[in-house]
mmCIF file of C-alpha atoms in Angstrom:
data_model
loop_
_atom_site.group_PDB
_atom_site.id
_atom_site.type_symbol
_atom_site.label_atom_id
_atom_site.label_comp_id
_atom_site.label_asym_id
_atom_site.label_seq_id
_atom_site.Cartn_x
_atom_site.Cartn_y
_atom_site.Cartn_z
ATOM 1 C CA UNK A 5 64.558 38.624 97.594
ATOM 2 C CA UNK A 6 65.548 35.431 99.182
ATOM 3 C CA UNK A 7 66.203 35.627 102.828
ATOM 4 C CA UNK A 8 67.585 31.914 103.460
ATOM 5 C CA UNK A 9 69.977 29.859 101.158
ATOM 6 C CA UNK A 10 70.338 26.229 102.688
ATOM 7 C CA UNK A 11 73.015 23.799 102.341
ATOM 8 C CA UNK A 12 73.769 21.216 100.947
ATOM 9 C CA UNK A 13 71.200 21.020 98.361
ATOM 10 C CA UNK A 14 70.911 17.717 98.518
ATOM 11 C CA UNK A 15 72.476 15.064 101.491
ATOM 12 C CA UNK A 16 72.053 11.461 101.330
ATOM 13 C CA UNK A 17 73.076 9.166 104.179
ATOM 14 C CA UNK A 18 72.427 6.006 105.824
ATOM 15 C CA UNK A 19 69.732 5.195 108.775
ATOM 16 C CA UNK A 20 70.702 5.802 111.764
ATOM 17 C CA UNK A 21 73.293 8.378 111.015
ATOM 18 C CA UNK A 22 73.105 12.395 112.115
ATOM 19 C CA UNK A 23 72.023 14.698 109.404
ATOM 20 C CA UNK A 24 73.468 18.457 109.372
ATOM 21 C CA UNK A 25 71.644 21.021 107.310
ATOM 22 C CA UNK A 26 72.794 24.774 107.048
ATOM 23 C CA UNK A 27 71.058 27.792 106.434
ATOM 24 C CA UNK A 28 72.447 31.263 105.622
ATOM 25 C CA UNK A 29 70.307 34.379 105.690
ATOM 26 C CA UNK A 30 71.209 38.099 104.466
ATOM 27 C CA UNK A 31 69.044 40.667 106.641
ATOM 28 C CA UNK A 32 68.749 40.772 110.277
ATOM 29 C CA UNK A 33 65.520 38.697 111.855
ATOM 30 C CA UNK A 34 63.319 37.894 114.700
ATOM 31 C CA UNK A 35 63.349 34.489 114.287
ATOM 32 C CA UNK A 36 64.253 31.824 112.274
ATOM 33 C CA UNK A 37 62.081 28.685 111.134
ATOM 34 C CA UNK A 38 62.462 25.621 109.672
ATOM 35 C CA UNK A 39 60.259 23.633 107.824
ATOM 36 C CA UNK A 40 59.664 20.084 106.409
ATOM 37 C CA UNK A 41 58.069 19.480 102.736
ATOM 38 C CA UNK A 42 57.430 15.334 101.964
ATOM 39 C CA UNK A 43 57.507 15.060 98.141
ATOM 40 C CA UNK A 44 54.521 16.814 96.316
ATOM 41 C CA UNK A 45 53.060 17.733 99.936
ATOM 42 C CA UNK A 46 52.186 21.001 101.769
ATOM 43 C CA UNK A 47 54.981 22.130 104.252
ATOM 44 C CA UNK A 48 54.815 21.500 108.008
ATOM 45 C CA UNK A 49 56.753 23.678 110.145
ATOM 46 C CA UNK A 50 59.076 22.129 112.604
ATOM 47 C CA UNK A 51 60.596 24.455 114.941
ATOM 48 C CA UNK A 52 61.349 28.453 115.704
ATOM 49 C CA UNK A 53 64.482 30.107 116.594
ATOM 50 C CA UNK A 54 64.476 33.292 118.159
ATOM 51 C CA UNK A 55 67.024 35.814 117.656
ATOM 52 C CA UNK A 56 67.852 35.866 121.360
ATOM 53 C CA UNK A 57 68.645 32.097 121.499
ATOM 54 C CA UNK A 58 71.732 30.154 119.988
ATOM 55 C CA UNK A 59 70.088 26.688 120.468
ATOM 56 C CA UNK A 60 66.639 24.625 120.565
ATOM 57 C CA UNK A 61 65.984 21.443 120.677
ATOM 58 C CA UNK A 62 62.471 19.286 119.744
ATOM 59 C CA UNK A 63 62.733 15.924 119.981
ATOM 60 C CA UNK A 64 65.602 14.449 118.005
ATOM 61 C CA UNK A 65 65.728 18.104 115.796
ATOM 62 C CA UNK A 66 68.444 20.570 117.364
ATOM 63 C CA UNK A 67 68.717 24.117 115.623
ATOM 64 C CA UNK A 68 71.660 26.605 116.012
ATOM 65 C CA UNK A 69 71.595 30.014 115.140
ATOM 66 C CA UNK A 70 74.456 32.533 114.949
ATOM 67 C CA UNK A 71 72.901 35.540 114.273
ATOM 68 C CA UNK A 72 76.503 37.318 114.027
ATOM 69 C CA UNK A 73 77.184 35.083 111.418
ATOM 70 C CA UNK A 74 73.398 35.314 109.691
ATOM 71 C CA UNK A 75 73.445 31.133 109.684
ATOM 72 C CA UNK A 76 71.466 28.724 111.284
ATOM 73 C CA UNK A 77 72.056 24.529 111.061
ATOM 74 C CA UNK A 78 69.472 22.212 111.890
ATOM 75 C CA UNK A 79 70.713 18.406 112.949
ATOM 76 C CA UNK A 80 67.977 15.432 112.519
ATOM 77 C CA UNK A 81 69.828 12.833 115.061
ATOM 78 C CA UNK A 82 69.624 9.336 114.267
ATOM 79 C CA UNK A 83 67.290 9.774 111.214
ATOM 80 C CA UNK A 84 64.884 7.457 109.927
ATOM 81 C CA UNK A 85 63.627 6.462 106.470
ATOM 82 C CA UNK A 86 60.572 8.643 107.225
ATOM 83 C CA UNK A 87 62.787 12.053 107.949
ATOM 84 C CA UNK A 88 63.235 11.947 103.965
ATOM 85 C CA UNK A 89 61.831 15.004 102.514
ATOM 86 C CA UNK A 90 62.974 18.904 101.557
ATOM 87 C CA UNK A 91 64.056 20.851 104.417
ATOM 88 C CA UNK A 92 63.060 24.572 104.278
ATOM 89 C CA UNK A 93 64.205 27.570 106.346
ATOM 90 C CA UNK A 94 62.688 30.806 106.242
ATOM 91 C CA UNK A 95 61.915 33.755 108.427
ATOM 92 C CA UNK A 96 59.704 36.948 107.888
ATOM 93 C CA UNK A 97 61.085 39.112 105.368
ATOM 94 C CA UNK A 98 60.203 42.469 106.931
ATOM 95 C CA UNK A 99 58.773 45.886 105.379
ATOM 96 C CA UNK A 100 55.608 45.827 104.468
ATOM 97 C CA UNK A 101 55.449 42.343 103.825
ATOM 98 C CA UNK A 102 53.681 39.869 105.768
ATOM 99 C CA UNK A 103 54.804 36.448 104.396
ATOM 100 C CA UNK A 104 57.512 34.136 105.145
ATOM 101 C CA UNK A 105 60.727 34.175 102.523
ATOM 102 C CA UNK A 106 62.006 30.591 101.895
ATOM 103 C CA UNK A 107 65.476 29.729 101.019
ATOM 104 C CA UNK A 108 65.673 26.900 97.934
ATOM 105 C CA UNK A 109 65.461 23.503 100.579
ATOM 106 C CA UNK A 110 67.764 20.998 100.924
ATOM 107 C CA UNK A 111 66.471 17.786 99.860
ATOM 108 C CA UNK A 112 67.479 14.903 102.655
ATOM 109 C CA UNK A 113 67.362 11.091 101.436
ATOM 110 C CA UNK A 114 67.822 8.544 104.317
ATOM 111 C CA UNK A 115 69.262 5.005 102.380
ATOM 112 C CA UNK A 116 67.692 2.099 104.422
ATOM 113 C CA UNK B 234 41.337 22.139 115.915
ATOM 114 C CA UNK B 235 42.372 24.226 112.588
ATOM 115 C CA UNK B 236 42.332 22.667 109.298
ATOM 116 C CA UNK B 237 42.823 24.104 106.061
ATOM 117 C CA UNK B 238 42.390 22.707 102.585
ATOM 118 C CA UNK B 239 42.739 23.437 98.711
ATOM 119 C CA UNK B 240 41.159 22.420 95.827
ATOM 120 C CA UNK B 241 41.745 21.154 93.377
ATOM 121 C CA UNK B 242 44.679 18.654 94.081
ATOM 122 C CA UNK B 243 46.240 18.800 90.449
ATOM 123 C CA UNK B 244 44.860 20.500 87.190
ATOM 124 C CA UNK B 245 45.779 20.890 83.801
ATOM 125 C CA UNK B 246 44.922 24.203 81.806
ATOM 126 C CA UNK B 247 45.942 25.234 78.673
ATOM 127 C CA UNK B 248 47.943 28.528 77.749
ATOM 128 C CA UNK B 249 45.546 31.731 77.872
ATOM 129 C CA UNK B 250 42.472 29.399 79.944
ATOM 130 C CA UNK B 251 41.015 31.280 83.099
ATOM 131 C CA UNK B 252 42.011 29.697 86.746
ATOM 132 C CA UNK B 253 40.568 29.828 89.926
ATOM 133 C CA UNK B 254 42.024 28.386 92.871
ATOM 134 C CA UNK B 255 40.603 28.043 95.946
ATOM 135 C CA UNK B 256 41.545 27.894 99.682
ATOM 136 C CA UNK B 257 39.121 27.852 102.681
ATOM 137 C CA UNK B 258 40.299 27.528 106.740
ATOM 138 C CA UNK B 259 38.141 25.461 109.458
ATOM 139 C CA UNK B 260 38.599 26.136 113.342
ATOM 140 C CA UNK B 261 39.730 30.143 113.304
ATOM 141 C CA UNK B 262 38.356 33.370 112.598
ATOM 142 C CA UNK B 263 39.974 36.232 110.849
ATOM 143 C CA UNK B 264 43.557 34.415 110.048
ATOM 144 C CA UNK B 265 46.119 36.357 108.009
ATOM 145 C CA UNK B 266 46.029 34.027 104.791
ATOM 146 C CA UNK B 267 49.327 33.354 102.245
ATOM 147 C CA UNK B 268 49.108 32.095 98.921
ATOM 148 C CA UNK B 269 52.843 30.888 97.700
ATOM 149 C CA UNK B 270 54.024 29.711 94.602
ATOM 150 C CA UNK B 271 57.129 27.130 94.178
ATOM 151 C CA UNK B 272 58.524 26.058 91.112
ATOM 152 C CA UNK B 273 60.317 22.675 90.410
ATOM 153 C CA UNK B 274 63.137 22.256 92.868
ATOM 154 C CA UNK B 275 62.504 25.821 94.292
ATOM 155 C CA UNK B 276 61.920 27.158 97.612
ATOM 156 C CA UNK B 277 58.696 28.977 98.168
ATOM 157 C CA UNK B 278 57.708 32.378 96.857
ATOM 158 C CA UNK B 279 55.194 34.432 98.477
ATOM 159 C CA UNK B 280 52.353 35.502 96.039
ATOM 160 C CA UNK B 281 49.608 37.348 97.980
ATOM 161 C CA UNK B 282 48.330 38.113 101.644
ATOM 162 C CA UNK B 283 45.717 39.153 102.988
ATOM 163 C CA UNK B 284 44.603 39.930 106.759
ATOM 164 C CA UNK B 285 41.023 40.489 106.829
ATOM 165 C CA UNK B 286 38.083 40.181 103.852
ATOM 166 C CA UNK B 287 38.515 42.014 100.496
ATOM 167 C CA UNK B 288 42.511 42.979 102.210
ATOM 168 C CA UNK B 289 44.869 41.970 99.630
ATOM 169 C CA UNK B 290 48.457 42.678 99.376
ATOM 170 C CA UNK B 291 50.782 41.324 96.291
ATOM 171 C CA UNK B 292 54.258 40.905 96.485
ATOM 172 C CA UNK B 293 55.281 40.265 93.173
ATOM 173 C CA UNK B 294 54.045 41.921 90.070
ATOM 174 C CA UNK B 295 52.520 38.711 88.032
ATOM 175 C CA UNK B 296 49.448 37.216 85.713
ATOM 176 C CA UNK B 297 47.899 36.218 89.450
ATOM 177 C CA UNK B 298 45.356 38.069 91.199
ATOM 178 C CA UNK B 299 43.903 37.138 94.922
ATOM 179 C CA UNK B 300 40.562 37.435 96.407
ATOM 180 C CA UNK B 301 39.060 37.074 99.811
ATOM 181 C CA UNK B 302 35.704 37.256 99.804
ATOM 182 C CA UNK B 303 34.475 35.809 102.966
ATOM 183 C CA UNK B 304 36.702 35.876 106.291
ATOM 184 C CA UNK B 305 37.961 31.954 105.509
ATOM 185 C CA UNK B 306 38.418 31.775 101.946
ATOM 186 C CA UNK B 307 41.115 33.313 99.935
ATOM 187 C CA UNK B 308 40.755 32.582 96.317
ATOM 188 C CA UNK B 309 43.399 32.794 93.627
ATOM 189 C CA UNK B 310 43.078 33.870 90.087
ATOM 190 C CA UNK B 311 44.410 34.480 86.821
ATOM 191 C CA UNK B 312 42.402 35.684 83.240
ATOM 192 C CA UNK B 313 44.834 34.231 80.707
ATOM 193 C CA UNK B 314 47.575 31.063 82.258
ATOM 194 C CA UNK B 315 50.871 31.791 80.693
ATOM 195 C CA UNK B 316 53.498 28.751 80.740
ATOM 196 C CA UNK B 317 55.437 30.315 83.489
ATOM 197 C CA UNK B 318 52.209 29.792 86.108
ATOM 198 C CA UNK B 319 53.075 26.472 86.105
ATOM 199 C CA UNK B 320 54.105 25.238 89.537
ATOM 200 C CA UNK B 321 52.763 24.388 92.796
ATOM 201 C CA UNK B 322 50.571 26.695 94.907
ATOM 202 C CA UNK B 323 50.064 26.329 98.416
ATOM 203 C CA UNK B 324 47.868 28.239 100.651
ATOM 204 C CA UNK B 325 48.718 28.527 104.416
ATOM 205 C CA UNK B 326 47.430 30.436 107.478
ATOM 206 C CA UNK B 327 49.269 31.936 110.525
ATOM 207 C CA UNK B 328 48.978 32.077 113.994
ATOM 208 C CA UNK B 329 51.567 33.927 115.892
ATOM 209 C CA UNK B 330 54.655 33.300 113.501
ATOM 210 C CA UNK B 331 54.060 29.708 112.707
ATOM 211 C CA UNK B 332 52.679 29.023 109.478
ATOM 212 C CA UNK B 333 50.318 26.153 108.629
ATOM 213 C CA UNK B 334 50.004 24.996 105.287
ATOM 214 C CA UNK B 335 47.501 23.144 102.828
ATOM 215 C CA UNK B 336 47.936 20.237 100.838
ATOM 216 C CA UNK B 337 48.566 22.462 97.939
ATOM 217 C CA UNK B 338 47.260 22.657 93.778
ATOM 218 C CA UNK B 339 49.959 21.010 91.412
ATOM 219 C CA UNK B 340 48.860 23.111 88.124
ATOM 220 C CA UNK B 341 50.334 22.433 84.749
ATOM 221 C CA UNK B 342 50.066 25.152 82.019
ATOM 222 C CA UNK B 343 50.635 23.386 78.421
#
């Protein structure tokens, strides 16, 4: 089953402007991860939540997460042409399994 | 440092052809290895796992099987493509809870 659902699907905005990304989960977690995809590429991961904290930041990333509210945002501030790509969270899925679960990505295109 | 690759890049097979994937880690020993599936504008589904040689644990019944024969290489495989196998596959390691991913196989089924 999918653990994360992210949205928008798909967000296009300008340079320079702050991009806003939301992820909603459905069981409870340990952490929370997001990761980056460029087109056709293998996924690099970008930062970890942990249930215990409500914010992180990593350079210009910042993630939230509201784990009473099973959601998590991550904000790219003053993005550049290069921060276009998909935009993945996921978090370990639990049981027996040892994998992450992904949610479908929002795709992020920054306009020049 | 760790690296981790997959080969090949993209590949073509036609419906019922055999396919072997492969996927081999540099700079660790004994990693828990992923092999993950994602369809055309799809998140990422997790295939197989494994955390030590000839350990293999599916997650979703399929046409796919996984190997690990030695401690670095996982190896995915299938007897017959169907149409649906299409996709890309990517292979990824994990240390602690971050996962690090390869390049990934683009594989079209026609």
């Amino acid at each position: 089953s999918q653990q994360g659902e992210e949205d928008p699907q798909a967000l296009s905005i300008q340079e320079g402007e702050n991009a806003t990304m939301n992820c909603s989960y459905k069981t409870s977690i340990n952490n929370l991860q997001w990761y980056r995809q460029n087109s056709g590429r293998g996924l690099v991961h970008l930062i970890l939540i942990r249930s215990n904290e409500r914010e992180k930041h990593s350079g210009r990333l910042r993630v939230t997460l509201d784990t009473s509210k099973k959601s998590s945002s991550l904000l790219i501030t003053a993005s550049r042409a290069a921060d276009t790509a998909s935009y993945f969270c996921a978090a370990y899925s639990g049981g027996g399994a040892d994998g992450l679960t992904f949610g479908k990505g929002t795709h992020l295109i920054i306009q020049p | 440092s760790q690296t981790i690759h997959q080969w090949p890049a993209t590949l073509v097979q036609p419906v019922g052809s055999p396919l072997s994937l492969e996927c081999t880690v540099e700079g660790t020993s004994n990693p828990n290895l992923y092999w993950y599936r994602q369809a055309a504008g799809r998140g990422l589904q997790l295939l197989f796992y494994s955390v030590g040689i000839g350990q293999i644990s599916s997650e979703v019944p399929q046409n796919l099987s996984a190997s690990r024969p030695q401690d670095r290489q996982f190896i995915l495989s299938s007897k017959k493509l169907l149409l649906s196998d299409s996709g890309f596959y990517l292979c990824a390691w994990k240390r602690v809870r971050e996962q690090f991913f390869g390049p990934g196989t683009r594989l079209t089924v026609l």
